[in-house]
Coordinates of C-alpha atoms in Angstrom, one line a residue:
M1 CA -252.3 12.1 187.7
L2 CA -253.1 8.4 186.1
D3 CA -255.2 7.3 188.7
R4 CA -256.7 10.4 189.4
M5 CA -258.2 10.1 185.7
R6 CA -258.7 6.3 185.9
A7 CA -260.9 7.6 189.2
A8 CA -263.0 10.5 187.3
T9 CA -263.9 7.7 185.2
Q10 CA -265.9 5.7 186.7
G11 CA -269.3 7.8 186.0
F12 CA -271.3 8.3 183.5
I13 CA -270.2 11.9 183.2
G14 CA -266.3 11.2 183.8
R15 CA -267.2 9.2 180.7
A16 CA -268.6 11.6 178.2
I17 CA -265.8 14.0 179.3
M18 CA -262.8 11.7 178.6
T19 CA -264.9 10.2 175.1
I20 CA -264.9 14.3 174.1
V21 CA -261.2 14.5 175.0
L22 CA -259.8 11.4 173.1
G23 CA -262.0 12.7 170.4
L24 CA -260.4 16.2 170.3
I25 CA -256.7 14.4 170.4
V26 CA -258.0 11.9 166.6
V27 CA -259.1 15.3 165.6
A28 CA -255.1 17.2 166.2
F29 CA -254.0 14.1 164.4
A30 CA -256.2 14.2 162.0
V31 CA -255.2 17.8 160.9
F32 CA -251.6 18.0 161.9
G33 CA -250.9 14.3 160.9
I34 CA -249.8 11.2 162.1
G35 CA -248.2 9.7 159.2
D36 CA -244.5 11.1 160.9
V37 CA -245.5 9.5 163.8
F38 CA -245.4 6.7 162.5
R39 CA -243.5 6.5 159.7
G40 CA -240.2 5.6 160.9
F41 CA -241.6 2.2 161.7
G42 CA -243.3 1.8 157.5
S43 CA -239.6 -0.6 157.1
N44 CA -239.7 -4.5 158.2
K45 CA -235.7 -4.0 159.1
I46 CA -233.2 -1.8 160.7
A47 CA -230.1 -3.0 158.7
S48 CA -229.7 -6.0 156.3
V49 CA -226.2 -8.2 156.2
G50 CA -225.8 -9.8 152.7
G51 CA -229.4 -9.7 152.1
A52 CA -230.5 -11.0 155.6
P53 CA -232.6 -8.5 157.7
I54 CA -232.2 -7.3 161.5
A55 CA -236.0 -6.7 162.0
P56 CA -237.3 -3.3 164.6
D57 CA -238.3 -5.8 167.3
D58 CA -235.0 -7.7 167.6
F59 CA -232.8 -4.4 167.7
R60 CA -235.6 -3.3 170.4
N61 CA -235.3 -6.2 172.5
A62 CA -231.3 -6.0 172.0
Y63 CA -231.3 -2.3 173.5
Q64 CA -233.7 -3.0 176.7
A65 CA -231.6 -5.9 177.5
I66 CA -228.2 -4.1 177.8
M67 CA -229.5 -1.2 179.3
Q68 CA -231.5 -2.9 182.0
Q69 CA -228.0 -4.9 182.1
Y70 CA -226.9 -1.3 182.6
Q71 CA -228.9 -0.3 185.5
R72 CA -228.6 -3.3 187.5
Q73 CA -225.0 -2.5 187.2
A74 CA -225.0 1.3 187.7
K75 CA -227.7 1.1 190.1
T76 CA -229.6 4.3 188.7
G77 CA -231.6 5.2 186.4
L78 CA -231.0 5.5 182.3
T79 CA -232.7 7.5 179.5
N80 CA -232.7 7.0 175.9
A81 CA -230.5 10.3 175.9
Q82 CA -227.8 9.0 178.4
A83 CA -227.7 5.4 176.2
H84 CA -227.2 7.0 173.0
A85 CA -224.6 9.0 174.8
M86 CA -222.5 5.8 176.1
G87 CA -222.8 4.1 172.4
L88 CA -225.0 1.6 173.8
D89 CA -227.5 1.4 170.5
V90 CA -223.8 1.5 168.2
Q91 CA -222.8 -1.5 170.7
T92 CA -226.2 -3.2 170.1
L93 CA -226.6 -3.1 166.7
G94 CA -222.7 -3.7 165.9
R95 CA -223.6 -7.0 168.0
L96 CA -226.4 -7.5 166.3
I97 CA -225.0 -7.0 162.7
A98 CA -221.8 -9.1 163.8
D99 CA -224.3 -11.9 164.9
K100 CA -226.2 -12.0 161.6
A101 CA -222.9 -12.6 159.4
L102 CA -221.9 -15.2 161.1
D103 CA -225.8 -16.4 160.6
V104 CA -225.5 -16.1 156.6
Q105 CA -221.7 -17.4 156.9
A106 CA -223.3 -20.6 158.6
H107 CA -225.9 -21.0 156.4
S108 CA -223.6 -20.6 153.2
L109 CA -221.0 -23.3 154.7
G110 CA -224.2 -25.7 155.3
L111 CA -223.4 -25.8 159.0
A112 CA -226.6 -27.5 160.9
I113 CA -227.2 -28.8 164.6
S114 CA -230.1 -31.5 165.3
D115 CA -232.7 -31.1 168.0
E116 CA -231.4 -33.8 170.0
T117 CA -228.3 -31.7 170.0
I118 CA -230.3 -28.3 171.3
A119 CA -232.6 -30.4 174.1
D120 CA -228.9 -31.9 175.2
A121 CA -227.9 -28.7 175.6
I122 CA -230.1 -26.7 177.0
R123 CA -231.2 -29.6 179.9
N124 CA -227.0 -29.5 180.7
D125 CA -227.0 -26.0 180.9
P126 CA -226.4 -24.8 184.5
R127 CA -228.5 -21.8 184.7
L128 CA -231.4 -24.7 184.1
K129 CA -230.8 -26.9 187.1
D130 CA -232.2 -26.9 190.6
A131 CA -229.9 -27.9 194.1
S132 CA -230.3 -31.1 193.2
G133 CA -228.4 -30.8 189.5
A134 CA -231.4 -31.7 188.3
F135 CA -233.2 -29.9 184.7
S136 CA -235.9 -27.4 186.7
A137 CA -238.7 -26.2 184.1
D138 CA -239.2 -23.9 186.6
R139 CA -235.7 -22.1 185.7
F140 CA -236.2 -22.8 182.5
E141 CA -239.5 -21.2 182.2
G142 CA -238.4 -18.1 184.0
V143 CA -234.9 -17.5 181.6
L144 CA -237.6 -17.4 178.9
R145 CA -239.5 -14.9 180.7
D146 CA -236.6 -12.8 181.5
A147 CA -235.8 -13.0 177.9
G148 CA -238.8 -12.4 176.5
L149 CA -238.7 -15.7 174.5
S150 CA -240.8 -18.5 173.5
E151 CA -239.8 -21.6 174.0
R152 CA -239.5 -22.3 170.6
G153 CA -237.6 -18.7 169.9
F154 CA -235.1 -20.0 173.0
I155 CA -234.3 -23.0 170.5
A156 CA -234.1 -21.1 167.7
E157 CA -231.8 -18.4 169.5
Q158 CA -229.9 -21.5 171.0
R159 CA -229.4 -22.5 167.6
N160 CA -227.7 -19.7 166.1
T161 CA -225.4 -19.1 169.1
D162 CA -224.1 -22.3 168.8
L163 CA -223.4 -22.5 164.9
R164 CA -221.5 -19.5 165.3
Q165 CA -219.6 -20.8 168.0
Q166 CA -218.6 -23.8 165.7
I167 CA -217.2 -21.4 163.3
G168 CA -215.2 -18.8 165.9
V169 CA -214.2 -22.8 167.1
S170 CA -213.1 -23.9 164.0
L171 CA -211.0 -20.5 163.2
V172 CA -209.0 -20.1 166.4
N173 CA -208.4 -24.4 167.2
G174 CA -205.2 -24.7 168.1
V175 CA -204.4 -21.1 167.6
T176 CA -201.5 -20.2 170.0
A177 CA -198.7 -17.4 170.9
P178 CA -195.4 -18.0 169.9
K179 CA -193.1 -19.3 172.6
A180 CA -191.0 -16.1 171.8
L181 CA -193.8 -13.5 172.5
V182 CA -194.7 -15.0 175.4
E183 CA -191.4 -15.5 176.7
A184 CA -190.6 -11.8 175.7
L185 CA -194.2 -10.8 177.7
A186 CA -193.2 -12.2 180.9
R187 CA -189.0 -11.0 180.7
F188 CA -190.6 -7.5 180.6
D189 CA -193.0 -7.6 183.6
T190 CA -190.5 -10.0 185.6
Q191 CA -187.7 -7.5 185.2
S192 CA -186.4 -5.8 188.2
R193 CA -184.1 -3.3 188.8
N194 CA -182.8 -1.3 191.6
V195 CA -181.6 2.2 191.9
D196 CA -180.3 5.2 194.2
Y197 CA -182.4 8.4 193.7
L198 CA -182.8 11.8 195.1
T199 CA -185.5 14.4 195.1
L200 CA -185.1 18.4 194.2
P201 CA -187.8 20.1 196.0
P202 CA -189.8 23.2 194.6
A203 CA -186.7 25.0 196.9
A204 CA -183.9 24.0 194.7
A205 CA -185.4 25.9 191.7
G206 CA -183.9 28.8 193.4
D207 CA -186.4 32.3 193.4
I208 CA -188.4 33.2 191.1
A209 CA -189.3 36.7 189.9
P210 CA -192.4 37.7 189.4
P211 CA -193.7 37.7 185.8
T212 CA -193.9 41.0 183.8
P213 CA -197.8 41.6 182.0
D214 CA -196.8 41.2 179.1
A215 CA -194.7 37.3 180.4
L216 CA -198.0 37.3 182.3
Q217 CA -200.6 38.0 179.3
S218 CA -198.2 35.5 176.7
F219 CA -199.1 32.7 178.9
F220 CA -202.4 33.0 179.4
D221 CA -203.1 33.6 175.8
A222 CA -201.3 30.2 175.2
R223 CA -203.8 28.2 177.8
K224 CA -207.3 30.5 177.3
E225 CA -209.4 27.3 176.8
S226 CA -208.1 25.7 180.2
Y227 CA -209.5 28.9 181.9
R228 CA -212.7 28.9 180.3
A229 CA -215.6 29.5 182.9
P230 CA -218.4 25.8 182.5
E231 CA -221.4 26.1 182.3
Y232 CA -223.2 27.1 185.5
R233 CA -226.9 26.0 186.5
A234 CA -228.9 27.5 189.1
V235 CA -231.0 24.8 190.8
N236 CA -233.7 23.9 193.7
I237 CA -233.3 21.2 195.2
L238 CA -236.4 19.7 197.8
A239 CA -235.2 16.5 199.6
V240 CA -237.2 13.7 201.2
T241 CA -234.9 10.5 202.7
P242 CA -236.0 8.2 205.5
T243 CA -232.1 9.5 207.2
S244 CA -233.3 12.9 207.5
L245 CA -237.0 12.1 208.4
A246 CA -235.3 9.4 210.8
K247 CA -236.5 10.1 214.8
P248 CA -233.6 8.2 217.0
G249 CA -235.0 9.4 219.9
E250 CA -238.0 7.9 219.8
V251 CA -236.8 4.0 219.1
T252 CA -236.7 2.6 222.8
D253 CA -233.8 0.9 224.3
E254 CA -235.7 -2.4 224.3
D255 CA -235.9 -2.4 220.3
A256 CA -231.8 -1.2 220.1
R257 CA -231.1 -4.2 222.2
A258 CA -233.2 -6.7 220.4
L259 CA -231.7 -5.5 217.4
Y260 CA -228.0 -5.8 219.0
D261 CA -228.5 -9.0 220.3
K262 CA -229.7 -10.5 216.6
V263 CA -226.2 -8.7 214.8
K264 CA -223.3 -8.1 217.6
D265 CA -221.7 -11.4 217.0
A266 CA -221.5 -10.3 213.1
R267 CA -221.0 -6.6 213.5
F268 CA -219.8 -5.5 216.3
G269 CA -216.4 -7.7 217.2
A270 CA -215.3 -11.0 216.7
P271 CA -216.8 -14.1 218.6
E272 CA -215.1 -16.4 220.3
K273 CA -212.2 -18.8 218.1
R274 CA -210.5 -21.8 219.4
K275 CA -208.3 -23.9 218.1
L276 CA -209.7 -27.4 218.5
Q277 CA -208.6 -31.6 217.6
Q278 CA -210.5 -34.2 216.7
I279 CA -210.2 -38.1 216.6
V280 CA -212.5 -39.9 214.7
F281 CA -212.7 -44.3 216.2
P282 CA -214.6 -46.5 213.9
N283 CA -217.1 -47.6 216.8
E284 CA -218.0 -46.5 219.9
A285 CA -216.1 -49.1 222.3
E286 CA -212.9 -48.3 220.8
A287 CA -213.4 -44.7 221.2
N288 CA -214.6 -45.6 225.1
E289 CA -211.1 -47.9 225.6
A290 CA -209.1 -44.3 224.2
L291 CA -210.9 -42.2 226.5
A292 CA -210.3 -44.8 229.4
K293 CA -206.6 -44.8 228.6
I294 CA -206.6 -40.4 228.5
K295 CA -208.2 -40.8 231.6
A296 CA -205.1 -43.0 233.2
G297 CA -202.2 -40.7 232.1
T298 CA -202.2 -41.7 228.3
S299 CA -201.9 -38.2 226.2
F300 CA -203.8 -37.3 223.5
D301 CA -200.9 -37.2 220.9
D302 CA -200.0 -40.8 221.8
I303 CA -203.7 -42.0 220.9
A304 CA -203.3 -40.4 218.0
K305 CA -199.5 -41.9 217.0
A306 CA -200.7 -44.9 217.7
R307 CA -203.7 -45.1 215.0
N308 CA -201.1 -43.2 212.9
L309 CA -203.2 -40.3 212.4
T310 CA -200.8 -37.0 211.7
D311 CA -201.1 -33.2 213.0
K312 CA -203.0 -32.8 209.8
D313 CA -205.5 -35.4 210.2
I314 CA -206.6 -34.2 213.5
D315 CA -206.9 -30.9 213.3
L316 CA -209.8 -29.0 212.8
G317 CA -208.7 -25.6 212.5
D318 CA -209.1 -22.1 214.7
V319 CA -212.7 -21.8 214.5
T320 CA -215.9 -19.8 215.3
R321 CA -218.8 -22.1 217.1
L322 CA -220.6 -21.6 213.7
G323 CA -216.8 -22.3 211.6
V324 CA -217.6 -26.2 212.9
F325 CA -219.3 -28.4 210.3
D326 CA -221.0 -30.9 213.0
K327 CA -223.1 -29.0 215.3
A328 CA -222.1 -31.6 217.8
I329 CA -218.3 -31.3 218.0
A330 CA -219.0 -27.7 218.3
D331 CA -220.9 -27.7 221.6
A332 CA -218.4 -30.3 223.1
G333 CA -215.7 -28.4 221.6
F334 CA -216.9 -24.8 223.4
A335 CA -218.0 -26.3 226.3
L336 CA -214.1 -27.6 227.5
A337 CA -211.9 -25.7 229.5
P338 CA -208.4 -25.0 228.0
D339 CA -206.1 -27.2 227.3
S340 CA -209.1 -30.1 228.4
V341 CA -210.4 -33.4 226.2
S342 CA -214.2 -34.6 225.6
D343 CA -216.1 -36.9 226.5
V344 CA -217.0 -39.1 223.8
V345 CA -219.2 -37.2 221.0
K346 CA -221.4 -38.5 218.4
G347 CA -220.6 -36.7 215.6
Q348 CA -221.8 -37.0 212.1
F349 CA -218.7 -39.2 211.0
G350 CA -218.3 -41.1 213.6
P351 CA -218.0 -41.4 218.2
A352 CA -214.7 -38.9 218.6
I353 CA -212.7 -37.2 221.5
I354 CA -212.0 -33.8 221.0
R355 CA -209.4 -31.4 222.7
V356 CA -209.0 -27.8 222.8
T357 CA -205.7 -26.3 222.5
Q358 CA -206.0 -22.7 222.4
I359 CA -209.1 -20.2 223.5
T360 CA -209.4 -16.6 222.2
P361 CA -212.2 -14.6 224.2
A362 CA -215.1 -12.9 221.9
N363 CA -214.0 -9.3 221.6
L364 CA -217.6 -7.7 220.8
K365 CA -218.5 -3.7 221.7
P366 CA -220.9 -3.5 224.2
Y367 CA -224.4 -2.2 223.9
D368 CA -224.2 1.3 225.0
E369 CA -221.0 2.2 222.4
V370 CA -223.5 1.7 218.9
A371 CA -226.5 1.7 220.8
A372 CA -227.0 5.3 219.2
Q373 CA -226.1 3.5 215.8
L374 CA -228.9 1.1 216.5
K375 CA -231.5 3.2 216.9
Q376 CA -230.8 5.4 214.1
E377 CA -230.7 2.4 211.4
I378 CA -233.6 1.6 213.0
A379 CA -235.2 5.0 212.8
V380 CA -234.3 5.1 209.3
E381 CA -236.0 1.8 208.1
R382 CA -239.3 3.2 210.3
A383 CA -239.1 6.5 208.1
A384 CA -238.9 4.7 204.9
N385 CA -242.9 4.1 204.4
D386 CA -242.6 8.0 206.0
A387 CA -241.1 8.9 202.7
L388 CA -243.0 7.4 200.5
N389 CA -246.5 9.1 202.5
V390 CA -244.0 12.2 202.2
H391 CA -243.1 11.9 198.3
D392 CA -247.1 10.6 197.4
K393 CA -248.1 14.7 199.6
I394 CA -245.5 16.3 197.7
E395 CA -247.0 14.8 193.7
D396 CA -249.9 15.6 194.6
A397 CA -249.6 19.5 195.6
R398 CA -247.6 19.9 192.2
V399 CA -249.9 18.5 190.2
S400 CA -252.5 20.7 191.4
G401 CA -250.3 23.2 189.9
K402 CA -247.8 23.8 193.4
S403 CA -244.0 25.1 192.8
L404 CA -241.5 22.7 194.2
G405 CA -241.2 24.9 197.2
E406 CA -244.9 25.3 198.1
A407 CA -245.2 21.6 198.1
G408 CA -242.6 21.2 199.5
K409 CA -244.1 23.5 202.6
T410 CA -246.9 21.4 202.5
V411 CA -245.2 18.6 204.4
G412 CA -242.7 20.9 206.8
V413 CA -239.6 20.1 204.4
E414 CA -237.5 23.4 203.2
E415 CA -236.4 23.9 199.5
R416 CA -232.3 24.7 199.0
A417 CA -231.5 27.1 196.5
I418 CA -228.0 26.2 194.6
A419 CA -227.7 29.7 192.9
A420 CA -225.0 27.8 190.3
I421 CA -223.2 24.9 190.7
D422 CA -221.0 23.0 187.7
A423 CA -221.5 19.1 186.0
N424 CA -218.4 18.5 189.1
G425 CA -220.4 19.4 191.4
L426 CA -218.9 23.1 192.1
D427 CA -219.8 26.5 193.0
K428 CA -218.4 29.3 190.8
N429 CA -215.1 29.5 193.9
G430 CA -214.1 26.2 193.1
V431 CA -215.4 24.4 196.3
A432 CA -217.4 21.5 196.3
V433 CA -221.1 21.8 196.8
E434 CA -221.9 20.1 199.7
G435 CA -224.7 17.6 201.3
L436 CA -226.2 16.5 197.6
D437 CA -227.9 13.3 197.9
E438 CA -227.3 10.5 195.2
K439 CA -224.7 13.3 194.3
A440 CA -223.6 11.9 190.7
A441 CA -226.4 10.6 189.3
L442 CA -228.1 14.2 190.2
L443 CA -225.8 16.2 188.4
H444 CA -226.4 13.8 185.9
A445 CA -229.7 14.4 185.9
I446 CA -229.8 18.1 187.0
F447 CA -226.9 18.9 183.0
A448 CA -229.6 16.8 181.3
S449 CA -232.4 18.8 182.1
D450 CA -233.5 22.6 181.6
V451 CA -235.4 25.4 182.7
G452 CA -238.9 24.8 183.4
V453 CA -238.7 20.7 182.6
D454 CA -240.8 19.2 185.4
D455 CA -238.4 16.0 185.3
Q456 CA -239.0 12.9 188.0
P457 CA -237.6 13.1 191.4
L458 CA -234.8 10.5 191.8
A459 CA -234.6 7.7 194.0
T460 CA -231.7 7.4 196.4
K461 CA -229.8 4.1 198.0
D462 CA -232.5 4.3 201.3
R463 CA -235.4 4.5 199.8
G464 CA -235.9 8.4 199.5
F465 CA -236.8 11.0 197.8
V466 CA -235.3 14.1 195.3
W467 CA -236.8 16.6 193.5
F468 CA -235.0 19.1 191.4
E469 CA -235.7 21.7 189.3
V470 CA -233.2 24.4 186.8
T471 CA -233.7 27.9 187.5
K472 CA -231.0 29.0 185.1
V473 CA -228.7 27.8 182.7
E474 CA -225.6 30.0 182.5
P475 CA -223.3 29.2 179.5
P476 CA -219.7 28.1 179.4
R477 CA -217.8 31.4 178.6
A478 CA -214.1 32.7 177.6
R479 CA -212.9 33.9 180.8
S480 CA -210.7 37.5 181.0
L481 CA -207.2 37.4 182.5
D482 CA -208.0 40.1 185.3
E483 CA -210.6 37.2 186.1
V484 CA -208.7 34.7 187.1
K485 CA -204.9 36.6 187.2
D486 CA -203.6 35.0 190.7
Q487 CA -204.6 31.4 189.2
A488 CA -202.8 32.1 186.1
T489 CA -199.9 33.6 188.3
K490 CA -199.4 30.6 190.1
Q491 CA -199.7 28.3 187.2
W492 CA -196.7 31.1 185.6
R493 CA -194.8 30.9 188.9
D494 CA -195.3 26.2 188.9
D495 CA -194.4 26.2 185.4
Q496 CA -191.1 28.4 185.7
V497 CA -189.9 26.0 188.8
A498 CA -190.6 22.7 186.6
K499 CA -188.6 24.1 183.9
A500 CA -186.0 25.0 186.6
L501 CA -186.3 22.5 187.9
S502 CA -185.8 20.2 184.7
A503 CA -182.8 22.0 183.4
K504 CA -180.9 21.8 186.9
S505 CA -182.2 17.2 186.7
A506 CA -181.0 17.0 183.1
D507 CA -177.4 19.0 183.6
M508 CA -177.3 16.0 187.4
V509 CA -178.5 12.9 185.1
Q510 CA -175.1 14.7 182.6
K511 CA -172.5 14.6 185.5
L512 CA -173.5 11.0 186.6
N513 CA -173.4 9.4 182.9
A514 CA -170.1 10.8 182.9
G515 CA -169.1 9.2 186.3
A516 CA -169.9 11.8 189.1
T517 CA -172.0 9.7 192.0
L518 CA -174.7 10.6 193.5
A519 CA -173.9 10.7 196.7
S520 CA -171.3 13.4 196.0
L521 CA -174.8 15.8 194.0
A522 CA -176.9 15.3 197.2
E523 CA -173.9 16.6 199.4
A524 CA -173.8 20.1 196.4
E525 CA -177.5 20.5 197.1
K526 CA -177.6 19.2 200.3
L527 CA -180.0 16.8 200.1
E528 CA -180.5 13.3 200.9
T529 CA -180.0 10.2 198.9
K530 CA -181.9 7.0 198.7
S531 CA -182.6 3.8 197.5
A532 CA -185.0 1.4 196.5
T533 CA -185.0 -1.5 195.3
D534 CA -187.2 -5.1 193.4
I535 CA -189.0 -2.3 191.7
H536 CA -191.5 -4.0 188.8
R537 CA -192.3 -1.9 185.5
R538 CA -196.0 -2.2 187.3
G539 CA -194.6 -0.3 190.5
G540 CA -192.9 -1.2 193.8
G541 CA -190.0 0.9 195.9
G542 CA -192.4 3.9 197.0
L543 CA -191.9 5.6 193.7
D544 CA -194.0 7.8 191.4
E545 CA -195.6 5.4 188.2
S546 CA -193.9 8.5 186.4
V547 CA -190.5 7.7 188.3
V548 CA -190.7 4.1 187.4
A549 CA -191.9 5.0 183.8
A550 CA -188.2 6.4 183.5
I551 CA -186.7 4.1 185.3
F552 CA -187.3 1.7 182.8
N553 CA -187.1 3.8 179.7
T554 CA -183.3 3.8 181.2
S555 CA -180.7 1.8 180.2
S556 CA -179.6 -1.0 182.5
A557 CA -176.8 1.7 184.7
G558 CA -178.0 4.9 182.9
A559 CA -179.2 8.1 185.2
G560 CA -182.7 9.4 184.7
S561 CA -185.4 12.0 185.5
A562 CA -188.9 11.9 186.7
A563 CA -191.0 15.1 187.7
T564 CA -193.2 13.8 190.4
P565 CA -195.5 16.0 192.7
A566 CA -192.7 16.3 195.3
G567 CA -190.2 18.0 192.6
R568 CA -188.6 16.4 190.7
V569 CA -186.7 13.1 190.7
V570 CA -183.0 11.9 190.0
F571 CA -181.7 8.5 190.1
K572 CA -179.3 5.8 189.5
V573 CA -179.8 2.7 188.0
T574 CA -177.9 0.8 190.3
A575 CA -179.2 -3.3 189.7
D576 CA -181.0 -5.1 186.4
S577 CA -181.7 -8.4 186.5
T578 CA -184.7 -10.7 184.6
P579 CA -185.3 -14.3 186.3
P580 CA -185.1 -17.1 183.6
I581 CA -187.9 -17.8 182.0
D582 CA -189.2 -21.8 183.4
P583 CA -193.1 -22.3 181.6
A584 CA -194.1 -24.4 184.1
D585 CA -194.6 -21.4 186.1
P586 CA -198.3 -21.1 186.8
K587 CA -197.6 -16.6 186.1
V588 CA -196.6 -17.7 183.0
K589 CA -199.0 -20.5 182.1
A590 CA -201.9 -17.9 183.2
L591 CA -199.5 -15.5 180.8
Q592 CA -199.9 -18.3 177.9
S593 CA -203.4 -18.1 178.2
S594 CA -204.4 -14.3 178.2
V595 CA -202.2 -13.9 175.2
N596 CA -203.6 -17.1 173.9
E597 CA -207.0 -15.1 174.5
G598 CA -206.2 -12.1 173.0
L599 CA -204.9 -13.8 169.5
T600 CA -208.7 -15.9 169.4
D601 CA -210.3 -12.3 170.1
D602 CA -208.5 -10.0 167.3
L603 CA -208.7 -13.5 164.3
V604 CA -212.5 -13.7 165.0
S605 CA -212.8 -9.7 165.1
Q606 CA -210.8 -9.6 161.9
Y607 CA -212.8 -12.7 160.7
I608 CA -215.8 -11.3 161.3
A609 CA -214.8 -7.7 160.2
E610 CA -214.0 -9.8 156.5
L611 CA -217.0 -11.3 156.2
Q612 CA -219.3 -7.9 157.1
R613 CA -216.9 -6.3 154.0
Q614 CA -217.8 -9.3 151.8
L615 CA -221.8 -9.7 152.5
G616 CA -222.5 -5.9 152.7
V617 CA -224.0 -4.3 155.7
V618 CA -226.2 -2.0 155.0
I619 CA -228.2 0.3 158.0
N620 CA -231.3 2.0 157.9
D621 CA -230.8 4.8 160.1
N622 CA -234.9 6.1 160.3
A623 CA -235.8 3.0 161.7
L624 CA -233.2 2.7 163.7
Q625 CA -234.3 6.4 165.3
A626 CA -237.1 4.9 165.8
A627 CA -236.7 1.4 167.0
E628 CA -234.6 3.5 169.9
G629 CA -237.4 6.0 170.6
S630 CA -235.1 8.6 169.6

């Protein structure tokens, strides 16, 4: 549309018309008032900390940066409304307030950093160095562009960052977690238990009579909220993707085979691997002398031993041709027959003799097995431009006033009408609606839109597009018992089974704690007993998380039970052990480091919170909303 407006203004008549249109817009602003549009920007600060302001531009830049970071990670677009719902604006403002509090404190403490120190830090920043390790002016300029800063602004921000870090370092310097705390956490993590157990299946609950009408009604009334119908939306969808437009039948075998030859080793099997050994000599004369001895009957191993080389010294590993750093060595090694020795090879580290001890042949799928897949890939790639052309035609049709379905027909694409779908992608029967491109992003967009809204199409991962239009919204509502009677009856029965199994398992646990054996209880119920060993709090023994949690909530020789999807598990702890804690153990050291980090983070957070309390924080809601664009 913008392109058409630009084209229309090229002639005299077009410019005259656009002048009239813009004049009408100006008059409209004069009549209805332009003040309200820009009033939010009248303030020169979003917030202040101890009187130090946070400017709207600072917030906008930081807010856009965090939104762009999220979009790169999620690989999807993000509107202001979505960012607000996620709390990104609150996070941004919170970080700016914390930084400003530290800036004010640094100033009050008289902290400073010289220009030379800042310049040295910039020169030594790994982000700003090229491949040789030298400072790169081009990279520095790229960082400035990405951050939207001038060189002076970047240096000022770097100075503030370094001063904040000085305060943080002074706070946490020397802070370490108490030894008793680390050892307690280590024992908690390394403690293990063994158990014997049995599983009570649903059948062990016995016969469950159908619910009476009153019982079912009471059960339903207590859980009415869980039976509410969610919001449903009727939506029309038009998808144009390279996958749907692809014509693999038009791809020739010649093109597909060319792609196969290019990617076969990486994608369709393992290349040949060889176990290689090499002996490197200080000069060619010694290498030739050693080769002559080998040809005369001396073994490769004897030559290595004579040079005081161990197996580790001569081993190149089980490698592919590309896995050998030295091309000359690779060429020689992969030209040898099994258990043979090469001639003298001029390697990068000196003349060498190579031996191959084992060959693992390549395992490659033949072209015929993957031809259809490759043709489809090539067709999809070629259809990417077609999808873009179709996109432009559909957009032109929509601009001209055609409906989404009519716009699709102009390019031979049928619109799909979905009568009802909820935010989880289910229809009214609870069945997932299949065949939706970019399903998660599409559902999010559908439920962020409304009837009559002209939404932009979503981009798909294969460079296609999905248009949608919401045609009906059914708000969430309470369902009657008659609507969900089958579902409620099943859940009532499941609840009764769970109660019966819980009572039965409680009785079994009581008997176990009184001295009965698990085997005797299992025999009476005609159930099988099992054992699980080396169970830790993080899992083990193939047991459900609920069972593991119950095992460690029981005394070291006690019994217990826990519900699982298969019924209810009854167990008896048969062993409990905690290995001694060795401070030199790498795991204990890692735990110490993790706890130290947690303590320092908490300390800094508390310090900043107290700073903000002492300095005072004032937030300008109107300026904040204006800066957000909300």
